[in-house]
XYZ file of C-alpha atoms in Angstrom:
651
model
C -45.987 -22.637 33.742
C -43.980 -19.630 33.975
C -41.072 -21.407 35.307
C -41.271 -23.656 32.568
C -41.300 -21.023 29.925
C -37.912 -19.044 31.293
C -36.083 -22.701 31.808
C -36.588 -23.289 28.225
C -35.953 -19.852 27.411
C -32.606 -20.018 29.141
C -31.743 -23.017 27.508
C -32.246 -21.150 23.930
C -30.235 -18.698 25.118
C -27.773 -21.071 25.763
C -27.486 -22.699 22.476
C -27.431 -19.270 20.862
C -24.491 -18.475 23.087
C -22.593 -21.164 21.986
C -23.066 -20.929 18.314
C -22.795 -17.714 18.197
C -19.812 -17.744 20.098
C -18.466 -20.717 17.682
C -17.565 -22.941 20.386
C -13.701 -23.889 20.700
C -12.228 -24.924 17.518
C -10.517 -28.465 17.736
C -7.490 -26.827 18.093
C -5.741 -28.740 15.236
C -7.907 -31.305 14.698
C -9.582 -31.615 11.132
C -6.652 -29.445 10.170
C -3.797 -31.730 10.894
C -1.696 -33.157 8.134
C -2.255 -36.711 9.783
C -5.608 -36.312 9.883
C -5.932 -35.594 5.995
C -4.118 -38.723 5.339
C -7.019 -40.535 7.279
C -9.405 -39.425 5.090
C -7.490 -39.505 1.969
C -8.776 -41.874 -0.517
C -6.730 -42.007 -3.762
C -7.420 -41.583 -6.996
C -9.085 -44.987 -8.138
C -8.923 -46.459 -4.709
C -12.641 -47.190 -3.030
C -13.840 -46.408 0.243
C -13.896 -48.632 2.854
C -17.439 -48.155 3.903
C -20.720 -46.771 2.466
C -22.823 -44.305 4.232
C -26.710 -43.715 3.704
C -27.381 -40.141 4.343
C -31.004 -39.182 4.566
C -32.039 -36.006 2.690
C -34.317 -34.701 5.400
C -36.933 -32.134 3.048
C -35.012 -33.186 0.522
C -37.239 -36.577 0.415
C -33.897 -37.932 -1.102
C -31.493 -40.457 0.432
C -27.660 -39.334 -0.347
C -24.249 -41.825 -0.452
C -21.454 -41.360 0.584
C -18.200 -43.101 1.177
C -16.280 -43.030 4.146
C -13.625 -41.709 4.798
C -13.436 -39.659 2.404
C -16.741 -37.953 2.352
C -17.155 -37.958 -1.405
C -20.946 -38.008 -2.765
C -21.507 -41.302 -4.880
C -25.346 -40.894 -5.696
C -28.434 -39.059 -4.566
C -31.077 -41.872 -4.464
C -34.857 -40.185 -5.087
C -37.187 -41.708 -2.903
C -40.020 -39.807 -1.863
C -39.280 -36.793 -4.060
C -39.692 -36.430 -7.876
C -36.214 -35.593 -9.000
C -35.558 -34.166 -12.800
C -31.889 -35.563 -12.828
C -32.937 -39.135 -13.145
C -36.787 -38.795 -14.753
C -37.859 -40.337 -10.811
C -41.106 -39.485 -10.456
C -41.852 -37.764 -13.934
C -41.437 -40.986 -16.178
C -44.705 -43.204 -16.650
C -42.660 -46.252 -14.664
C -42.064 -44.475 -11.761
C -45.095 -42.008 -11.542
C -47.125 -44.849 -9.499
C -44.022 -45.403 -6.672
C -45.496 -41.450 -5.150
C -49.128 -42.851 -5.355
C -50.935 -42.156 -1.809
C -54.310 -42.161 -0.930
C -54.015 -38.645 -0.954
C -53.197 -38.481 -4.428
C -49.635 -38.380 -6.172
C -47.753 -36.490 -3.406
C -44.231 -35.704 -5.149
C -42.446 -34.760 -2.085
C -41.984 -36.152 1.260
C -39.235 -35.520 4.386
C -37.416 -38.498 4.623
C -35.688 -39.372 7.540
C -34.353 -42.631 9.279
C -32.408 -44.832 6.818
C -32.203 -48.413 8.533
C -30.370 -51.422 6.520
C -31.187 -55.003 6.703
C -29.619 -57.813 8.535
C -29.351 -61.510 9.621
C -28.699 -62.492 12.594
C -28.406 -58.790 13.875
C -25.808 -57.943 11.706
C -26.398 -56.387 8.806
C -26.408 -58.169 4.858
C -26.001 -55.090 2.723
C -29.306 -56.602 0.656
C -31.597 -53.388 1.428
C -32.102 -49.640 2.651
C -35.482 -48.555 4.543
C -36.388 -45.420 5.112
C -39.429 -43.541 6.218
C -41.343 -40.697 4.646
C -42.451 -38.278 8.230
C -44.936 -36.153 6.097
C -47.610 -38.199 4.510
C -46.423 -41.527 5.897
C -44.866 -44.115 4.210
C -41.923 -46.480 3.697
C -39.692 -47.383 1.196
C -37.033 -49.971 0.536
C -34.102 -49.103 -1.925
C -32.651 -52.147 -3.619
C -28.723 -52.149 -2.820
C -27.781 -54.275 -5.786
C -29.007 -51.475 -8.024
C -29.381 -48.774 -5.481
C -32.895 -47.568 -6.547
C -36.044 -47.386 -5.129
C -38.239 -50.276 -5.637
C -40.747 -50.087 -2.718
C -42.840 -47.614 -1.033
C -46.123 -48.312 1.339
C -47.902 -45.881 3.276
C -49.153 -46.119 6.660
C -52.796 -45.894 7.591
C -53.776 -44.164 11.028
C -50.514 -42.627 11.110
C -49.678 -39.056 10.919
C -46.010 -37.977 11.062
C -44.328 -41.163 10.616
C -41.304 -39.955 12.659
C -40.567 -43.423 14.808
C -39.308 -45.076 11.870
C -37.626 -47.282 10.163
C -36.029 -50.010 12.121
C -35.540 -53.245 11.459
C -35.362 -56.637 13.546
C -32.813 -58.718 14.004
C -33.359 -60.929 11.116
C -35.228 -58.069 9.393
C -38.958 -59.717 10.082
C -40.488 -56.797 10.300
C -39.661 -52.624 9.515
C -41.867 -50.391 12.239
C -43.329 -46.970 11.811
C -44.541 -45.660 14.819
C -46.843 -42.110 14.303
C -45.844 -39.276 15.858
C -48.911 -37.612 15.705
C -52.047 -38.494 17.526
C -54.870 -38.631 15.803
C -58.837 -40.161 15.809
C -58.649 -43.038 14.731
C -61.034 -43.708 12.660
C -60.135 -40.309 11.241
C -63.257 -38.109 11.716
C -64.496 -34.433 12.409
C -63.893 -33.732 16.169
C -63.091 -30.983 18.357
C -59.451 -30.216 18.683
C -60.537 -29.495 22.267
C -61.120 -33.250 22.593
C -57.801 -34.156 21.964
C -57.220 -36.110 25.195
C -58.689 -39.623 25.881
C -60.073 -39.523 22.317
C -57.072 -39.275 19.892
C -54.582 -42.821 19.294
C -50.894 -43.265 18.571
C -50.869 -46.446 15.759
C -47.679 -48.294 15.994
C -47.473 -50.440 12.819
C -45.331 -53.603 12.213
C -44.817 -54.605 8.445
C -43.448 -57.611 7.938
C -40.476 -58.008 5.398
C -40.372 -61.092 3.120
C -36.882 -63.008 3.257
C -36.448 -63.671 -0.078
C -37.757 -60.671 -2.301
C -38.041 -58.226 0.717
C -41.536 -57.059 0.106
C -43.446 -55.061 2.896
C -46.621 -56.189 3.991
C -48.797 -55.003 7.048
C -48.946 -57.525 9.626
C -50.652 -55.649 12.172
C -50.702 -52.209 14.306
C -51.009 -51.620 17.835
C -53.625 -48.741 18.736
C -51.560 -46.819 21.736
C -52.924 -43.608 23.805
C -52.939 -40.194 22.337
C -49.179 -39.811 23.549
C -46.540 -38.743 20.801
C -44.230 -41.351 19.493
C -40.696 -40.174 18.980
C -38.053 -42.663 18.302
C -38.006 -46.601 18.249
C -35.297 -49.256 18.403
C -35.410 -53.103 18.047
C -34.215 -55.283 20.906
C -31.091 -56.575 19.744
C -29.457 -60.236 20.933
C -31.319 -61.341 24.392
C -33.913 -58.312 23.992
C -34.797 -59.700 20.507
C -38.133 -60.052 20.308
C -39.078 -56.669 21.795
C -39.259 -53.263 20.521
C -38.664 -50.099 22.395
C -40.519 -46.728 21.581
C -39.735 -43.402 23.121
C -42.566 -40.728 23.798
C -43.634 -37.605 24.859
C -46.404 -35.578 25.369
C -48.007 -38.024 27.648
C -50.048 -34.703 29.121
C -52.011 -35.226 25.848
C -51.873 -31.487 25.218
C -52.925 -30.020 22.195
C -51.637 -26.901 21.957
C -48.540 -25.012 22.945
C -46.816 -28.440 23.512
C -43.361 -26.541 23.713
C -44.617 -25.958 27.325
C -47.857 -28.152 27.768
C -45.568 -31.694 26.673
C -42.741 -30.508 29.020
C -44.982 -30.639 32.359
C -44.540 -34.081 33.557
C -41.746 -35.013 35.218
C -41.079 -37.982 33.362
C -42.314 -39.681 30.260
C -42.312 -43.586 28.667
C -40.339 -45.601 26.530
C -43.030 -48.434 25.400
C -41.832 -51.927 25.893
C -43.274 -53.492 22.785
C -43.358 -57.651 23.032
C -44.077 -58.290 19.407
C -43.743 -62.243 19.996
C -46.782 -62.056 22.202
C -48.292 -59.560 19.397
C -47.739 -62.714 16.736
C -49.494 -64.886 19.458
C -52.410 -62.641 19.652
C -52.478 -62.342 16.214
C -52.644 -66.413 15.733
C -54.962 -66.294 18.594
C -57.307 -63.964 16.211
C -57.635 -61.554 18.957
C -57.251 -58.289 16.700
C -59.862 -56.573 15.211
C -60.112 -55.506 11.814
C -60.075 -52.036 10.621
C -61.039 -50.173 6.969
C -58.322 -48.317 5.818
C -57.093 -47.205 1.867
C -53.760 -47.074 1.572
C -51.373 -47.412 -1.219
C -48.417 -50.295 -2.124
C -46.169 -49.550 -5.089
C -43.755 -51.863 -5.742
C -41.129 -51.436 -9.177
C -40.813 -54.284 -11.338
C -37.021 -54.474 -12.398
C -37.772 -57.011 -15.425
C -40.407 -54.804 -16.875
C -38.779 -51.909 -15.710
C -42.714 -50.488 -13.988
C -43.685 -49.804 -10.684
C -47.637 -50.259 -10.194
C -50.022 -49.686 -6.956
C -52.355 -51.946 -5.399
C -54.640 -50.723 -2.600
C -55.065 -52.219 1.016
C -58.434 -52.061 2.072
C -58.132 -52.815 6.140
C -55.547 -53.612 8.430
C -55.697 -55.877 12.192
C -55.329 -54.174 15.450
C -54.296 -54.957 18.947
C -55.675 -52.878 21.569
C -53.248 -53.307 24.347
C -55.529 -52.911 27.209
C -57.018 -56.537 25.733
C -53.592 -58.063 25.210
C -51.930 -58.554 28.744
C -48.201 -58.255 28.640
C -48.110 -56.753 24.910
C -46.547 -53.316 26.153
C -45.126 -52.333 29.574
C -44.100 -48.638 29.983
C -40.803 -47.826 31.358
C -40.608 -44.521 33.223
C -38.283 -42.248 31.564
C -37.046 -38.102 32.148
C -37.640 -36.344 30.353
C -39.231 -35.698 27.366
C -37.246 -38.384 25.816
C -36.139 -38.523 22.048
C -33.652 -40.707 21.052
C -34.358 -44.321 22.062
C -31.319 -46.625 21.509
C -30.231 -50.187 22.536
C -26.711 -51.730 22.919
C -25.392 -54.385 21.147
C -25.807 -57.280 23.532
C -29.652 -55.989 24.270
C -29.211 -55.387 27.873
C -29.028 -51.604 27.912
C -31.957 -49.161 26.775
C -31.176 -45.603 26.535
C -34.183 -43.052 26.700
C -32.347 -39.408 25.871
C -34.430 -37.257 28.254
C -33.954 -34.000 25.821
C -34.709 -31.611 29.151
C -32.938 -33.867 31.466
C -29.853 -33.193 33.335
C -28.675 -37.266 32.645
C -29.233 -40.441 30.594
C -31.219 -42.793 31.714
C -30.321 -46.235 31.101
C -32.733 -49.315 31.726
C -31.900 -52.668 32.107
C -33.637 -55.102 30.214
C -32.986 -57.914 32.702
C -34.334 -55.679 35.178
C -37.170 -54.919 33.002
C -38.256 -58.563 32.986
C -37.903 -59.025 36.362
C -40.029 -56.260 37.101
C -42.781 -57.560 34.693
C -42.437 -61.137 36.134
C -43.035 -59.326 40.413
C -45.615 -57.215 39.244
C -43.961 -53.922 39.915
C -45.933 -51.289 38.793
C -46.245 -47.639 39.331
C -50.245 -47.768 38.384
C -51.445 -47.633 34.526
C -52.336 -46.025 31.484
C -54.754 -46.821 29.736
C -54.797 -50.218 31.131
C -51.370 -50.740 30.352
C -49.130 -51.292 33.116
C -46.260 -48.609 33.922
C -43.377 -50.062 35.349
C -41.460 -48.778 38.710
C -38.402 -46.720 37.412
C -36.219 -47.309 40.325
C -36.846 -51.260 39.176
C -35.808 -51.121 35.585
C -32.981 -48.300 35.650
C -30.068 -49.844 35.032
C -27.911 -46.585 35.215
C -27.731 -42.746 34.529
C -24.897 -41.038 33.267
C -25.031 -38.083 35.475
C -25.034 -34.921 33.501
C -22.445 -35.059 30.700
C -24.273 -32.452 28.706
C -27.091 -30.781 27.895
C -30.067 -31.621 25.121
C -29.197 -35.740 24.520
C -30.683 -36.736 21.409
C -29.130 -39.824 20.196
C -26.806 -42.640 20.716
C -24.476 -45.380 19.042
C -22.095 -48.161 20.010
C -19.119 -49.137 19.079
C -17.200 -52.958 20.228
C -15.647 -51.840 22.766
C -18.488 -51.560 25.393
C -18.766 -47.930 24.832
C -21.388 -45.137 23.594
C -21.145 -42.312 22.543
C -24.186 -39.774 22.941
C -25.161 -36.334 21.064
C -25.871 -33.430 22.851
C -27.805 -30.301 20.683
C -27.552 -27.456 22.918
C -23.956 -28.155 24.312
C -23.042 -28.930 20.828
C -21.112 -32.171 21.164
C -20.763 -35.754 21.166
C -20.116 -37.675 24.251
C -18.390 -40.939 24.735
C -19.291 -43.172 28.089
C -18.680 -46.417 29.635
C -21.631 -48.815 29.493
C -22.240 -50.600 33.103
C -19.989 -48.240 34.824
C -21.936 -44.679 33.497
C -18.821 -42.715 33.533
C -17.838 -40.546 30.888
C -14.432 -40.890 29.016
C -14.226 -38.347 26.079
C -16.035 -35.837 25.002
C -15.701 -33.444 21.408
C -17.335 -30.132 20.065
C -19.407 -30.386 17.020
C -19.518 -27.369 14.590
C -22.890 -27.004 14.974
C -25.791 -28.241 17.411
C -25.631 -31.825 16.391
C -28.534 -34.012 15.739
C -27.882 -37.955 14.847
C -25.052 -39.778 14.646
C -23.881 -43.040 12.914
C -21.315 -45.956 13.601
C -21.665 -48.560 10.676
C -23.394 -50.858 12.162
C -23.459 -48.944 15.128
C -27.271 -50.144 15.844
C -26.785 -53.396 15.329
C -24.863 -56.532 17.374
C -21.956 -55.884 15.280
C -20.753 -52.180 15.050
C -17.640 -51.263 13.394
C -16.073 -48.919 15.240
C -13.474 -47.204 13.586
C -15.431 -44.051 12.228
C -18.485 -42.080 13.589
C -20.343 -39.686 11.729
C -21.855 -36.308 13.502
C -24.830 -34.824 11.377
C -25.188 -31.313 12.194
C -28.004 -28.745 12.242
C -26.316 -25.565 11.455
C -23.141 -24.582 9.755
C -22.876 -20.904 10.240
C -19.059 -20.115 9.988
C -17.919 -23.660 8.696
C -18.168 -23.110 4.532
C -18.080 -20.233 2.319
C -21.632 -18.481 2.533
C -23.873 -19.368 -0.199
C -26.480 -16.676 1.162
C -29.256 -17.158 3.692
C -29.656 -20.603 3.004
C -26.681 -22.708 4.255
C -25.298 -26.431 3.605
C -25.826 -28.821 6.087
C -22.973 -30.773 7.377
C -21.096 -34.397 8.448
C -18.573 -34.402 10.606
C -16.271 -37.710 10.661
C -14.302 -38.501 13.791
C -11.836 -41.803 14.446
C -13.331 -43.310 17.432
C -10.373 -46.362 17.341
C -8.283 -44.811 20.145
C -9.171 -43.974 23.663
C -10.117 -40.648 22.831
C -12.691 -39.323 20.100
C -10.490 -36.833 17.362
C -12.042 -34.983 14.548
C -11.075 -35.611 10.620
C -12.979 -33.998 8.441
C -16.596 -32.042 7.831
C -18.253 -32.574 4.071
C -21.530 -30.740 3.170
C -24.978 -33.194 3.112
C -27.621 -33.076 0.562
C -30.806 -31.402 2.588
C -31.074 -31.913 6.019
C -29.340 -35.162 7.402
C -31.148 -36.918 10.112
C -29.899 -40.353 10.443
C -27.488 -42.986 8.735
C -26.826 -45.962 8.051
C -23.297 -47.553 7.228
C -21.586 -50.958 6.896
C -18.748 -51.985 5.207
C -18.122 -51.746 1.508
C -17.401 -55.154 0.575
C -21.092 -56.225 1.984
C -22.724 -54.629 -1.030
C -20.051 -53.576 -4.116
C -19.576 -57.507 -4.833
C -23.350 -57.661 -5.618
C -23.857 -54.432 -7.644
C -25.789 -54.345 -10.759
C -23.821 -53.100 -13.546
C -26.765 -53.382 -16.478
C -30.033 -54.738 -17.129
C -29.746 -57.453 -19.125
C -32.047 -56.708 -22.197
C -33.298 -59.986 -23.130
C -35.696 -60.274 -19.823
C -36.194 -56.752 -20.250
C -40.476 -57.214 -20.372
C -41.724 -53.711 -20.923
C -44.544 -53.583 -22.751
C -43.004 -51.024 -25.099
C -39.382 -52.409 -25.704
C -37.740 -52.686 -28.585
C -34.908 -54.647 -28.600
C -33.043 -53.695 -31.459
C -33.525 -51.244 -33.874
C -35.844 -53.231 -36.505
C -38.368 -53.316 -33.616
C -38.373 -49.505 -33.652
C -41.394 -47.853 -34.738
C -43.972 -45.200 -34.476
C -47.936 -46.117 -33.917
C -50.879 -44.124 -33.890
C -54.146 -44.956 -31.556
C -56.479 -41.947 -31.810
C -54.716 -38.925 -30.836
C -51.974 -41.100 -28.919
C -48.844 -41.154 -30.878
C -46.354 -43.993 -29.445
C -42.950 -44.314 -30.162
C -41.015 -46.806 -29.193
C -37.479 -45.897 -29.818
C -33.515 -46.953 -29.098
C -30.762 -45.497 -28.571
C -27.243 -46.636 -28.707
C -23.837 -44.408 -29.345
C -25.020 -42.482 -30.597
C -27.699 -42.152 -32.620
C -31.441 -42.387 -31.536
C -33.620 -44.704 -33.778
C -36.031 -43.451 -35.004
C -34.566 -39.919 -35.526
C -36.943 -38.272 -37.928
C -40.587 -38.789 -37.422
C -43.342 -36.833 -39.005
C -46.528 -36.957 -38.701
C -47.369 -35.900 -35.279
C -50.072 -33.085 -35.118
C -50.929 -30.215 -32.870
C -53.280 -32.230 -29.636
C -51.823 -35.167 -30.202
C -50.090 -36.864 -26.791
C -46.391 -38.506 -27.824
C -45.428 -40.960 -25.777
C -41.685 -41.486 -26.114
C -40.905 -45.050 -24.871
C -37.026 -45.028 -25.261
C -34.870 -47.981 -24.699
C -31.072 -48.215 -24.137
C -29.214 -50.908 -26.249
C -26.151 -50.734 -24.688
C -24.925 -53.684 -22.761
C -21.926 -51.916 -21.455
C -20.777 -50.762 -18.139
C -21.827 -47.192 -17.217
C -22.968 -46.106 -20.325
C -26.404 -44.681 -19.778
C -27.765 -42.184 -22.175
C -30.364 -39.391 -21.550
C -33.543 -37.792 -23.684
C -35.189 -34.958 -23.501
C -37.403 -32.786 -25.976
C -37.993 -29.507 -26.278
C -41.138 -27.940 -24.374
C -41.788 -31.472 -22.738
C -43.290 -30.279 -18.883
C -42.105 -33.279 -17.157
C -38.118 -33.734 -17.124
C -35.362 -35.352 -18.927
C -35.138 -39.572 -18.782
C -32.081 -40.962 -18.000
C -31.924 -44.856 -18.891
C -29.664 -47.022 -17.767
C -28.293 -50.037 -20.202
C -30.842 -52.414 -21.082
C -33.672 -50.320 -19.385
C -37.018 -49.037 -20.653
C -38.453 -45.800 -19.624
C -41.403 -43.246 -20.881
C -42.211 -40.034 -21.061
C -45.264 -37.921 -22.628
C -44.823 -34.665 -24.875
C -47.770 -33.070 -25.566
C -46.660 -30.234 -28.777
C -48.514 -26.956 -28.704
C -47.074 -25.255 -31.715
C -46.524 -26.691 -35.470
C -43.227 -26.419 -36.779
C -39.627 -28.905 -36.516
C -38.917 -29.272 -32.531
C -35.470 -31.072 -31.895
C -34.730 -33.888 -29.214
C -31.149 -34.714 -27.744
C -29.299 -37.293 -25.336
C -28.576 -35.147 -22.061
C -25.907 -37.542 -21.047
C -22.465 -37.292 -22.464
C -22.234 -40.845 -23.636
C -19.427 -40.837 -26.820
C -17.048 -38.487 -28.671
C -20.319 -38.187 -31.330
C -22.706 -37.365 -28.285
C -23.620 -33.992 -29.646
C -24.665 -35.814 -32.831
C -27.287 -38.002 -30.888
C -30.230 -36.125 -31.684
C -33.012 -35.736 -34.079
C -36.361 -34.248 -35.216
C -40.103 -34.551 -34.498
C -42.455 -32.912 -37.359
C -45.398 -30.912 -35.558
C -48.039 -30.536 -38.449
C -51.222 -28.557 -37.589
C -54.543 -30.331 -35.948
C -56.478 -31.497 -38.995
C -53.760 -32.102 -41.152
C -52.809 -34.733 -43.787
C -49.125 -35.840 -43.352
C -48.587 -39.197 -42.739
C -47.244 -41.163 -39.730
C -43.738 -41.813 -40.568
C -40.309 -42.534 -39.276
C -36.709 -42.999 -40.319
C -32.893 -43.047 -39.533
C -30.395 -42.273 -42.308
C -33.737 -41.632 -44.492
C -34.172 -45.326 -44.219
C-alpha cells in the first residue's frame, strides 16, 4: 500500500509541477493574427456550429457558438435560476420535484444530443444531473427545459447521458454503489452486498419523452463513463468502471489495487429479449417525472411506483467484461464501432479493444473466470491495440473523419492526436490547464465534423485577469483540419465544463421557435387580451391575471389586497413579435423576477407584509417607454374594508 500511496503522490507532484511551472506557451499560437481571423465571426454573421457546454455545479447547461466562443444562452436545468423565473415561477417549480423533495440545485454534467441513424438531428439535448440523479431533455426548437426524470437505485448518476444510434434509449449508469433496496446496513458490509443499477430509458420518436424501460442490477463496482456502440457495435453499450476491489473507504488507494479493471459489454438487444421473455423482476421504487407542457405553458410530476430488473447472472450473454488498466475513466467508441477505448487514468497506455475481437471471444468461450456470474473476457483476446504511453492521466477521447483520435491527458496537461489501427501518435498540444473532456461536433457519433475541437479545462491560473480566489473555468478551441493540431482561442465557461456536445448550426437554427403563438396558449390563467384582464378573490388568495404589452401592464392599479393575503400574479405577454419578451417583478416578492417570452404565461406569488402603495416594474428593457411599464398594488391592513378593484388609465 505504501508504494501505492508515493506513486500517486509523485504523480500530484507532477501535475503541480507543470502548472505551476505554466507549461510551454504555444509559442504563437492563439496569438497569431491568422489565428484571430479563424475565430472571427462578424458583426451579424452566425456561427457555424453550436456548442452545449455543461455547467458542472452550476446545474446549468451554457451555449456557445463556435468559432467564436461567444455565450448565446445559459439554459437552467437542474438549478433554479433568478434571471429567467426557472425554478421560482409556479410552471416550472414541479420540473426540480424529486422524491427527496424540491431539490433546486444539481451538478450537471454530460450533455448528449439526439440522432438518427447515428448522426445527430439537432431535435434534443440530454443531460444528467450526478447529485440526486436525474435526466433532463432540453427542447432545441425553443432551447428550454421540458423534461427531467430521476433515477431510482442510483446514486451519483455520473455514467450518463448517452444516446443510441437512433436515440432508443438515454442511459444513466450510478456511480455509486449502493443496497439496493436502500436500507440500514453496515458500511463495513459494503462488499458482496451493495449494487451498481445501470438504467436504460427509452426515448419516444415522436415527442421524445423518457420512460424507464428497465435497469440492470450490476456488482458493487463503480460505474464511470458509458458510450453507445455506434454502426456494427450498435446494439451494445460499453461502461467503464473502477473500484472493482469493492472498497469502501480510502478508495484513492483501496480502488487503485488491482491491476486492471472492466469496461461492461452491455447487449441491450438481448436485454429487450429478456424483457419480452418476462424474465425481469419487478422492483418498488418512487421516483419523480416532470414533463413541461409548452401549450399550457406548465410542467407537472407524476410518480413511478416500480421499475423491471435484469440480474445478469440470470441473463446469459447480457454483459461480458472486458479487462481493462487501469482504473479506467473515459470510455469512448469510434465511429465505425470497431474500436473501444478504456482511458486507464493510472496507466502508462490506451487500451483499445476490438469489438470484432470481442465477439469472437464471446462466441470461443474465452474467459478469464467471472464475477458475479458474469463472464470476464481474456484481455489478450479482445485488445485490439494500445497506444504505448503518449501521456500521462487519459481521460477522454473523440474522433474526427479522418480515422484519427485525439485523447486528453490531465496530469501532462494536453491533448493527444493518434492513428486508429496503427496506435501511433501524430500530434500532440499543451492545454492551459489540466484538461478534462473534450468535444468534436459530432465527434461521438458516426459522423464527426472535424474541423474544430474543444479542450475544457480544470484550472486557469495565469490565463485571465484574477477575479480573486475563485477563478473562471475555460475552453480552449483548436483547428484539427490539418495534419497537425494548432491552438485558436481560450473563452471563459459558465461553472465547471465537463462535456459537450456540438453539431452544425444549420441542424437546429432553421427550426427555432421565435414565439408562442397565443391562441393555443391553454394556461389556466391566460388572458388573451386585455378585456380578459382581471383581479379575483378566493379566500385570502388574490389572483391576478394580467398582460403586458409595450409597455404598459394591464391591470396597473389594483387595490384591495390586504396584509395575509397570497397574490398570485399570473402575467401574460401579448406580444407576437420577435424577441420582445418583457419581465415583472414586485417589490419584497422572495422568489425572483419572471421573464415571459411572447405569447407565454407564467406565475408568481407575493405574499405583502406591510400596508402601504408597493410598486411593480418590467425588468426587461422592451421599448423607448420601458421605464413607464409599471404600476401599483394597494396593501390595506388585515381586516380592512377596501374593495377588490383594478384599472388602467383609471378605466
Amino acid at each position: 500500500m505504501k508504494k501505492t500511496i508515493f506513486s500517486i503522490a509523485a504523480i500530484a507532484t507532477f501535475s503541480i509541477g507543470m502548472i505551476g511551472c505554466g507549461g510551454s506557451k504555444d509559442g504563437g499560437g492563439a496569438m497569431s493574427g491568422s489565428n484571430a481571423e479563424k475565430v472571427y465571426v462578424a458583426p451579424g454573421e452566425h456561427d457555424e456550429f453550436y456548442a452545449f457546454i455543461s455547467g458542472g455545479f452550476s446545474g446549468q447547461l451554457a451555449v456557445y457558438g463556435l468559432p467564436s466562443g461567444r455565450l448565446f444562452k445559459v439554459i437552467p436545468v437542474f438549478s433554479q435560476d433568478p434571471e429567467k423565473g426557472y425554478g421560482y415561477s409556479e410552471e416550472t417549480k414541479p420540473m426540480l420535484e424529486t422524491s427527496h423533495g424540491f431539490v433546486p440545485w444539481d451538478d450537471a454534467h454530460h450533455p448528449d444530443l439526439s440522432q438518427t441513424n447515428g448522426v445527430i438531428d439537432g431535435r434534443w439535448c440530454f443531460i444528467n444531473g450526478n447529485n440526486t440523479p436525474r435526466i433532463a431533455r432540453i427542447d432545441l426548437k425553443t432551447f428550454e427545459t421540458v423534461e427531467t426524470i430521476e433515477i431510482p437505485n442510483s446514486a451519483g448518476n455520473h455514467s450518463s447521458s448517452y444516446l443510441t444510434d437512433n436515440t432508443e434509449y438515454v442511459v444513466a449508469g450510478t456511480r455509486f454503489s449502493i443496497p439496493v433496496p436502500q436500507r440500514d446496513m453496515p458500511i463495513s458490509e459494503y462488499k458482496g452486498n451493495f449494487k451498481g443499477a445501470l438504467s436504460f430509458l427509452s426515448v419516444d420518436k415522436s415527442s421524445g419523452e423518457m420512460d424507464i424501460a428497465f435497469q440492470i442490477l450490476m456488482p458493487g463496482f463503480d460505474y464511470d463513463k458509458a458510450h453507445p456502440g455506434r454502426g456494427k457495435s450498435h446494439g451494445w453499450f460499453f461502461f467503464t468502471t473502477y473500484n472493482t476491489e469493492e472498497a469502501n473507504s480510502l478508495l484513492e488507494v483501496n480502488a487503485s489495487q488491482n491491476d486492471k479493471d472492466f469496461i461492461a459489454a452491455v447487449n441491450w438487444k438481448k436485454a429487450e429479449e429478456y424483457m419480452a421473455a418476462g424474465k425481469f423482476k419487478t422492483m418498488p421504487a418512487n421516483y419523480a417525472h416532470n414533463v413541461y407542457d409548452e401549450n399550457s405553458h406548465t410542467a407537472s410530476t407524476t410518480w413511478g411506483k416500480e421499475v423491471k430488473v435484469l440480474d445478469p447472472a440470470e441473463c446469459p450473454g447480457l454483459v461480458y467484461f472486458l479487462p481493462t488498466p487501469k482504473s479506467p475513466h473515459g470510455c469512448d467508441v469510434d465511429p465505425t464501432g470497431e474500436y473501444i477505448v478504456g482511458s486507464g487514468k493510472l496507466s502508462a497506455n490506451v487500451t483499445v479493444h476490438s469489438f470484432t475481437k470481442m465477439l469472437a471471444a464471446i462466441e470461443g468461450k474465452k474467459y478469464d473466470g467471472e464475477a458475479y456470474g458474469i463472464p470476464i473476457l481474456n484481455f489478450e483476446d479482445v485488445l485490439g491495440g494500445q497506444v504505448v504511453q503518449p501521456g500521462l492521466g487519459p481521460l477522454h477521447t473523440e474522433f474526427d473523419d479522418k480515422g484519427n483520435a485525439y485523447t486528453t491527458f490531465f496530469i501532462s496537461s494536453e491533448v493527444v492526436k493518434w492513428k486508429l489501427g496503427t496506435w501511433e501518435v501524430l500530434d500532440r498540444k499543451p492545454t492551459y490547464y489540466s484538461v478534462g473532456h473534450l468535444m468534436i461536433p459530432g465527434g461521438n457519433s458516426q459522423k464527426p465534423w472535424g474541423k474544430y475541437l474543444v479542450a475544457m479545462n480544470k484550472i486557469t491560473k495565469d490565463r485571465y485577469l484574477p477575479t480573486g480566489p475563485e477563478l473562471c473555468q475555460s475552453a480552449q478551441l483548436y483547428d484539427i483540419s490539418g495534419d497537425k493540431m494548432e491552438l485558436l482561442s481560450d473563452f471563459p465557461t459558465i461553472g465547471e465544463p465537463h462535456y459537450a456536445a456540438g453539431c452544425p448550426a444549420d441542424l437546429i437554427k432553421p427550426n427555432s421557435t421565435k414565439i408562442y403563438k397565443l391562441e393555443v396558449n391553454t394556461h389556466p390563467w391566460v388572458a388573451k387580451s386585455e378585456k380578459e384582464a382581471k383581479v379575483t378573490r378566493k379566500g385570502n388568495e388574490v389572483h391576478v391575471q394580467m398582460t403586458m404589452i409595450r409597455s404598459h401592464f394591464a391591470p396597473d392599479n389594483i387595490e384591495g389586497v390586504k396584509v395575509g393575503d397570497k397574490v398570485f400574479f399570473h402575467v401574460t405577454n401579448l406580444e407576437q413579435d420577435f424577441d420582445v419578451p418583457h419581465g415583472f417583478a414586485m417589490i419584497g416578492a422572495n422568489t425572483s423576477e419572471l421573464l415571459i417570452m411572447p405569447g407565454q404565461t407564467e406565475t408568481i406569488i407575493w405574499e405583502p407584509k406591510r400596508v402601504g402603495v408597493w410598486p411593480m416594474y418590467c425588468t426587461d428593457f422592451c421599448s423607448a417607454l420601458h421605464q413607464e411599464m409599471q404600476g401599483y398594488v394597494r396593501v390595506s391592513p388585515a381586516g380592512a374594508n377596501v374593495p377588490l378593484s383594478w384599472s388602467l388609465d383609471g378605466e
